[in-house]
Short mmCIF file of C-alpha atoms in Angstrom, two decimals:
data_model
loop_
_atom_site.label_atom_id
_atom_site.label_comp_id
_atom_site.label_asym_id
_atom_site.label_seq_id
_atom_site.Cartn_x
_atom_site.Cartn_y
_atom_site.Cartn_z
CA MET T 29 -42.94 2.50 -58.00
CA ALA T 30 -42.24 3.56 -54.43
CA LYS T 31 -38.74 3.18 -53.02
CA LYS T 32 -38.37 0.36 -50.50
CA ARG T 33 -37.63 1.53 -46.94
CA PRO T 34 -34.29 0.40 -45.91
CA THR T 35 -34.43 -2.52 -43.47
CA LYS T 36 -32.69 -2.47 -40.08
CA THR T 37 -29.43 -4.16 -39.91
CA SER T 38 -29.88 -7.54 -38.11
CA LYS T 39 -28.06 -8.19 -34.93
CA ALA T 40 -26.23 -10.97 -36.66
CA SER T 41 -24.96 -8.70 -39.56
CA ALA T 42 -23.87 -5.90 -37.16
CA PRO T 43 -20.19 -5.36 -36.92
CA GLN T 44 -18.74 -7.23 -33.99
CA ILE T 45 -16.63 -5.43 -31.58
CA SER T 46 -14.33 -7.36 -29.24
CA ASP T 47 -14.40 -6.48 -25.51
CA GLY T 48 -11.04 -4.99 -25.72
CA GLU T 49 -12.19 -2.51 -28.37
CA ILE T 50 -15.25 -1.25 -26.64
CA PRO T 51 -14.96 2.49 -25.89
CA VAL T 52 -16.42 4.14 -22.85
CA VAL T 53 -19.57 6.13 -23.65
CA GLY T 54 -22.34 7.78 -21.56
CA ALA T 55 -24.05 5.51 -19.15
CA ARG T 56 -27.43 5.84 -20.82
CA GLU T 57 -26.15 5.73 -24.49
CA PRO T 58 -26.47 2.51 -26.49
CA CYS T 59 -23.59 0.19 -25.85
CA PRO T 60 -21.15 0.17 -28.74
CA CYS T 61 -20.98 -3.57 -28.75
CA GLY T 62 -24.29 -3.63 -30.65
CA SER T 63 -26.35 -5.48 -28.05
CA GLY T 64 -29.09 -2.87 -28.02
CA ARG T 65 -28.71 -2.31 -24.27
CA ARG T 66 -27.66 0.93 -22.56
CA TYR T 67 -23.93 1.05 -21.82
CA LYS T 68 -24.36 0.98 -18.03
CA ALA T 69 -26.41 -2.30 -18.27
CA CYS T 70 -23.93 -3.99 -20.59
CA HIS T 71 -20.17 -3.47 -20.83
CA GLY T 72 -20.40 -0.41 -18.47
CA ARG T 73 -21.46 -2.74 -15.72
CA GLU T 74 -18.32 -4.88 -16.14
CA ALA T 75 -16.04 -1.85 -16.28
CA ALA T 76 -17.65 -0.39 -13.09
CA HIS T 77 -17.25 -3.81 -11.30
CA ALA T 78 -13.56 -4.13 -12.35
CA VAL T 79 -12.85 -0.63 -10.98
CA THR T 80 -14.63 -1.04 -7.67
CA GLU T 81 -13.78 -4.63 -6.90
CA LEU T 82 -11.48 -4.66 -3.83
CA VAL T 83 -7.98 -6.13 -4.34
CA ARG T 84 -7.01 -7.80 -1.16
CA ARG T 85 -3.25 -7.66 -1.65
CA PRO T 86 -2.73 -4.68 -4.02
CA PHE T 87 1.10 -4.73 -3.58
CA GLU T 88 1.58 -8.42 -4.16
CA GLY T 89 4.37 -9.14 -6.70
CA LEU T 90 6.15 -5.88 -6.10
CA ALA T 91 9.63 -5.82 -4.49
CA GLY T 92 9.25 -4.96 -0.91
CA GLU T 93 5.54 -5.73 -0.49
CA CYS T 94 5.84 -5.67 3.28
CA ASP T 95 7.54 -2.24 3.19
CA TRP T 96 4.78 -0.94 0.81
CA VAL T 97 2.11 -1.92 3.42
CA ALA T 98 4.18 -0.34 6.23
CA LEU T 99 4.63 2.93 4.36
CA ARG T 100 0.98 3.05 3.42
CA GLU T 101 -0.33 2.39 6.91
CA LEU T 102 2.33 2.81 9.62
CA VAL T 103 5.14 5.12 8.74
CA PRO T 104 4.74 8.95 8.89
CA ALA T 105 7.61 10.11 6.84
CA ALA T 106 9.64 8.04 4.31
CA THR T 107 10.73 8.09 0.74
CA VAL T 108 11.86 5.38 -1.79
CA GLU T 109 13.41 5.79 -5.13
CA LEU T 110 11.52 3.97 -7.71
CA THR T 111 12.83 2.32 -10.95
CA LEU T 112 10.58 2.10 -13.86
CA LYS T 113 10.60 -0.66 -16.47
CA GLY T 114 12.41 0.70 -19.50
CA GLY T 115 13.96 3.61 -17.69
CA LEU T 116 12.79 7.14 -17.10
CA PRO T 117 11.07 9.34 -19.79
CA ASP T 118 13.08 12.32 -21.05
CA GLY T 119 13.06 15.26 -18.77
CA VAL T 120 12.29 13.13 -15.61
CA PRO T 121 15.45 12.75 -13.61
CA SER T 122 13.87 10.57 -10.86
CA VAL T 123 10.62 9.09 -9.49
CA THR T 124 10.26 9.06 -5.73
CA LEU T 125 7.54 7.33 -3.68
CA ALA T 126 6.66 9.31 -0.55
CA THR T 127 4.39 8.44 2.37
CA VAL T 128 2.53 11.71 2.06
CA LEU T 129 2.90 14.93 0.03
CA PRO T 130 2.05 18.52 0.87
CA MET T 131 -1.70 19.30 0.67
CA ALA T 132 -2.18 15.51 0.46
CA TRP T 133 -1.57 15.73 -3.31
CA PRO T 134 -1.57 12.16 -4.94
CA GLY T 135 1.32 13.21 -7.18
CA LEU T 136 3.59 16.08 -7.91
CA ARG T 137 6.07 17.05 -10.74
CA ARG T 138 8.60 19.51 -9.44
CA ASP T 139 10.05 22.41 -11.40
CA THR T 140 13.16 20.30 -11.92
CA GLY T 141 11.06 17.54 -13.65
CA THR T 142 11.36 15.01 -10.83
CA VAL T 143 8.21 13.20 -9.88
CA LEU T 144 6.93 12.51 -6.35
CA LEU T 145 4.21 9.92 -5.81
CA GLY T 146 2.09 10.08 -2.65
CA LEU T 147 1.16 6.72 -1.07
CA GLN T 148 -1.09 7.69 1.81
CA ASN T 149 -4.11 9.01 -0.10
CA ASP T 150 -7.71 8.06 -0.45
CA THR T 151 -8.29 5.87 -3.59
CA ALA T 152 -10.89 6.09 -6.25
CA SER T 153 -11.11 2.40 -6.85
CA GLY T 154 -10.78 -0.78 -5.03
CA ASP T 155 -7.20 -1.34 -6.26
CA ILE T 156 -4.57 0.90 -4.72
CA SER T 157 -1.95 -0.35 -7.09
CA ARG T 158 -4.07 0.71 -10.18
CA ASP T 159 -4.80 4.13 -8.61
CA LEU T 160 -1.18 4.70 -7.93
CA ALA T 161 -0.16 3.72 -11.45
CA ASP T 162 -2.67 6.04 -13.02
CA THR T 163 -1.39 8.99 -10.85
CA LEU T 164 2.19 8.04 -11.70
CA GLN T 165 1.48 8.07 -15.56
CA ARG T 166 -0.24 11.41 -15.30
CA ALA T 167 2.58 12.85 -13.09
CA LEU T 168 5.21 11.66 -15.64
CA ALA T 169 3.34 13.60 -18.38
CA ALA T 170 2.49 16.65 -16.24
CA GLU T 171 4.11 20.07 -16.74
CA PRO T 172 6.95 20.72 -14.44
CA GLY T 173 5.84 22.56 -11.30
CA SER T 174 2.34 20.93 -11.44
CA PRO T 175 0.50 18.90 -8.65
CA VAL T 176 -1.46 15.86 -9.89
CA ASP T 177 -5.01 15.37 -8.58
CA GLY T 178 -6.55 11.95 -7.99
CA GLU T 179 -8.80 10.45 -10.65
CA ARG T 180 -10.71 7.34 -11.23
CA PRO T 181 -8.46 5.01 -13.24
CA ALA T 182 -9.64 3.07 -16.27
CA ALA T 183 -10.78 -0.57 -15.41
CA ASP T 184 -8.17 -1.88 -17.76
CA GLY T 185 -5.48 0.57 -16.82
CA PRO T 186 -1.99 -0.52 -15.77
CA ARG T 187 -0.99 -1.33 -12.22
CA LEU T 188 2.24 -0.56 -10.40
CA GLN T 189 3.31 -4.18 -11.18
CA ASP T 190 3.12 -3.18 -14.91
CA LEU T 191 5.22 -0.03 -14.55
CA LEU T 192 7.96 -0.75 -11.95
CA ASP T 193 11.09 -2.82 -12.42
CA PRO T 194 10.46 -6.02 -10.34
CA ASP T 195 14.28 -6.65 -9.94
CA ALA T 196 15.05 -3.14 -8.65
CA PRO T 197 15.66 -2.88 -4.86
CA PHE T 198 12.96 -1.31 -2.67
CA ALA T 199 14.87 0.54 -0.05
CA PRO T 200 12.82 2.94 2.20
CA VAL T 201 14.45 5.77 3.74
CA VAL T 202 12.70 6.96 7.05
CA HIS T 203 12.85 10.56 7.75
CA THR T 204 12.45 12.46 11.12
CA GLY T 205 10.32 15.16 9.27
CA PHE T 206 8.88 16.26 5.94
CA GLU T 207 11.81 18.31 4.71
CA PHE T 208 11.82 16.10 1.66
CA TRP T 209 8.79 17.99 0.49
CA LEU T 210 10.98 20.86 -0.38
CA GLU T 211 14.15 21.00 -2.62
CA ASN T 212 15.63 23.68 -0.31
CA ALA T 213 14.06 23.16 3.16
CA GLU T 214 16.80 25.03 4.91
CA GLY T 215 15.84 28.22 3.18
CA VAL T 216 12.19 28.32 3.75
CA THR T 217 10.58 31.09 5.87
CA GLY T 218 7.21 32.36 6.81
CA GLU T 219 3.98 30.35 6.44
CA VAL T 220 5.96 27.56 4.60
CA ALA T 221 8.35 27.14 7.52
CA GLU T 222 5.36 27.21 10.09
CA SER T 223 3.51 24.61 8.05
CA LEU T 224 6.57 22.38 7.84
CA GLU T 225 7.15 22.76 11.57
CA ARG T 226 3.64 21.79 12.37
CA ALA T 227 3.69 18.73 10.13
CA ASN T 228 7.07 17.62 11.80
CA ALA T 229 5.56 18.05 15.29
CA ALA T 230 2.81 15.61 14.56
CA ALA T 231 5.10 12.83 13.07
CA ILE T 232 5.73 9.95 15.43
CA PRO T 233 9.43 9.20 15.68
CA THR T 234 9.94 5.93 13.67
CA VAL T 235 12.91 3.79 12.75
CA ARG T 236 13.11 0.87 10.42
CA LEU T 237 15.11 -2.06 11.73
CA THR T 238 18.15 -3.17 9.73
CA GLY T 239 18.49 -6.76 10.81
CA VAL T 240 15.04 -8.02 9.76
CA ASP T 241 12.61 -6.97 6.96
CA ALA T 242 9.75 -4.48 7.29
CA ALA T 243 10.03 -4.04 11.08
CA TYR T 244 9.42 -0.43 12.35
CA TRP T 245 10.15 0.79 15.87
CA CYS T 246 8.16 3.86 16.89
CA GLU T 247 8.15 6.03 20.02
CA THR T 248 4.99 7.39 21.69
CA PRO T 249 4.64 9.25 24.94
CA GLU T 250 3.49 6.23 27.08
CA LYS T 251 5.44 3.47 25.45
CA ASN T 252 7.29 2.41 22.42
CA HIS T 253 6.25 -0.22 19.87
CA LEU T 254 7.58 -2.53 17.33
CA ARG T 255 5.24 -3.14 14.32
CA TRP T 256 6.46 -5.86 11.95
CA VAL T 257 4.83 -6.47 8.55
CA MET T 258 5.20 -10.17 7.76
CA PRO T 259 4.76 -11.90 4.33
CA HIS T 260 3.61 -15.29 5.59
CA PRO T 261 0.08 -16.74 5.01
CA GLU T 262 -2.19 -15.44 7.75
CA GLU T 263 -3.41 -18.90 9.04
CA GLN T 264 0.05 -20.36 9.00
CA LEU T 265 1.43 -17.25 10.89
CA LEU T 266 -1.24 -17.26 13.50
CA ASP T 267 -0.44 -20.90 14.29
CA ALA T 268 3.18 -20.11 14.52
CA VAL T 269 2.83 -17.17 16.74
CA ALA T 270 0.40 -19.20 19.02
CA ARG T 271 3.17 -21.89 19.46
CA LEU T 272 5.62 -19.29 20.50
CA HIS T 273 3.27 -17.44 22.83
CA ALA T 274 2.16 -20.77 24.53
CA ALA T 275 5.85 -21.60 25.02
CA GLY T 276 6.60 -18.19 26.48
CA THR T 277 8.94 -17.10 23.66
CA SER T 278 6.84 -14.48 21.86
CA SER T 279 8.38 -11.45 23.52
CA LEU T 280 11.37 -9.44 22.56
CA GLY T 281 12.98 -9.40 25.98
CA GLU T 282 12.32 -8.19 29.61
CA GLY T 283 9.45 -5.74 29.74
CA THR T 284 8.25 -6.37 26.16
CA ARG T 285 4.95 -8.05 25.25
CA LEU T 286 3.28 -9.21 22.02
CA VAL T 287 0.01 -7.48 22.42
CA GLY T 288 -1.90 -8.13 19.15
CA SER T 289 -1.74 -7.40 15.47
CA PHE T 290 -2.98 -5.31 12.55
CA ARG T 291 -4.28 -6.75 9.40
CA ALA T 292 -3.37 -4.55 6.29
CA HIS T 293 -3.67 -5.13 2.65
CA GLY T 294 -3.78 -8.91 3.00
CA LEU T 295 -0.78 -9.15 5.44
CA LEU T 296 -0.52 -9.47 9.16
CA VAL T 297 1.42 -7.02 11.33
CA PRO T 298 2.28 -8.29 14.84
CA VAL T 299 2.74 -5.49 17.34
CA TRP T 300 4.88 -5.50 20.51
CA ASP T 301 4.78 -3.08 23.36
CA LEU T 302 8.23 -1.92 24.45
CA PRO T 303 9.27 0.02 27.51
CA VAL T 304 9.88 3.70 26.90
CA GLY T 305 13.60 3.41 27.37
CA VAL T 306 13.99 0.56 24.75
CA THR T 307 15.44 2.13 21.52
CA ALA T 308 15.46 0.83 17.98
CA ASP T 309 19.03 -0.32 18.27
CA GLU T 310 18.29 -2.24 21.38
CA VAL T 311 15.45 -4.19 19.75
CA GLU T 312 17.60 -5.23 16.77
CA LYS T 313 19.16 -8.43 18.40
CA PRO T 314 15.87 -9.59 20.03
CA ALA T 315 14.06 -9.10 16.80
CA ALA T 316 16.59 -11.20 14.83
CA GLU T 317 16.35 -13.91 17.47
CA PHE T 318 12.49 -13.89 17.38
CA ALA T 319 12.82 -14.24 13.50
CA GLU T 320 14.75 -17.46 14.03
CA ARG T 321 12.27 -18.89 16.61
CA LEU T 322 9.35 -17.90 14.22
CA ALA T 323 11.01 -19.71 11.26
CA GLU T 324 11.13 -22.92 13.27
CA ALA T 325 7.51 -22.44 14.38
CA LEU T 326 6.38 -21.85 10.83
CA ALA T 327 8.06 -25.11 9.64
CA SER T 328 5.93 -27.18 12.12
CA ASP T 329 2.77 -28.79 10.86
CA ALA T 330 1.80 -30.61 14.16
CA PRO T 331 -1.72 -29.89 15.46
CA LEU T 332 -2.02 -27.02 18.13
CA ASN T 333 -2.34 -28.35 21.64
CA ALA T 334 -4.88 -26.84 24.00
CA ASP T 335 -2.59 -24.13 25.28
CA GLU T 336 -1.64 -23.09 21.73
CA ARG T 337 -5.19 -22.96 20.62
CA ARG T 338 -6.10 -20.61 23.49
CA ALA T 339 -3.05 -18.50 22.64
CA ARG T 340 -4.22 -18.43 18.96
CA SER T 341 -7.75 -17.46 19.92
CA GLY T 342 -6.47 -14.55 22.21
CA PHE T 343 -4.03 -13.29 19.51
CA THR T 344 -6.82 -13.41 16.86
CA ASN T 345 -9.28 -11.41 19.09
CA ARG T 346 -6.69 -8.68 19.45
CA GLN T 347 -6.56 -7.94 15.69
CA ILE T 348 -7.45 -4.60 14.19
CA THR T 349 -8.02 -4.41 10.43
CA LEU T 350 -6.55 -1.30 8.93
CA SER T 351 -7.65 -1.94 5.30
#
């Protein structure tokens, strides 16, 4: 009597794998979930979508969200000491966020074991927070003295919000140059010194105001500017700014003018032109006074009048989206 040919396992009797247990396989290979479809047409499609979907406010929920946006888009040279949940791993004395690193490296572990995380880099996914968290994790595990390249993060990988202590202060230190790249900048010579000099020459002088949050003064040859990242919902902020502009109270003093705004990572960044002679110290008091006027305007829920609507339309038309 001939042996019976083994029957195929029915779909119903196939071992069931939960979504969280499905490994990543080749795009054309059968999906491990047992559906019979190729991975790219099954769970691979979901994973690819999760990685590429744009996160509008990637820094939301982090301490200092507005400063994260400023350091990502506006500030040439700055650093921030980061605090990890659960403390630092053995052999890692500190973790520092930097606007940019030498050679545009996404991350770097120095010979001393300290970790530097670069913020102003191209990202591999639609979620900057997940990209940075992936780089940070790999930098923490890298050999001392190693740069860390950018990689595409796992769709379900951690975000910065998962790794950083939400209660720790976020205190940017703005630098006049990029000496923070080196542990002994005073002693460098030759090509390294020349490269550092070129980088410093290209940096726009920038100062963070102390009296208000996330406002950055910068100096350019023709005029100075104040660029202020604000946390308020965009529509509410636009209404408030329109009320102030229509009332003639949107400037920061004589010779200054609110000229428009940037939109960056889900937040609005009003921009003022300042005369060349106006320093960061001199704009501190006017900025604090504007913050008080803005708070009052934000509290109003009255409909905009005709002048305010025109002001709002003009301000909206002068927006530039950075991200």
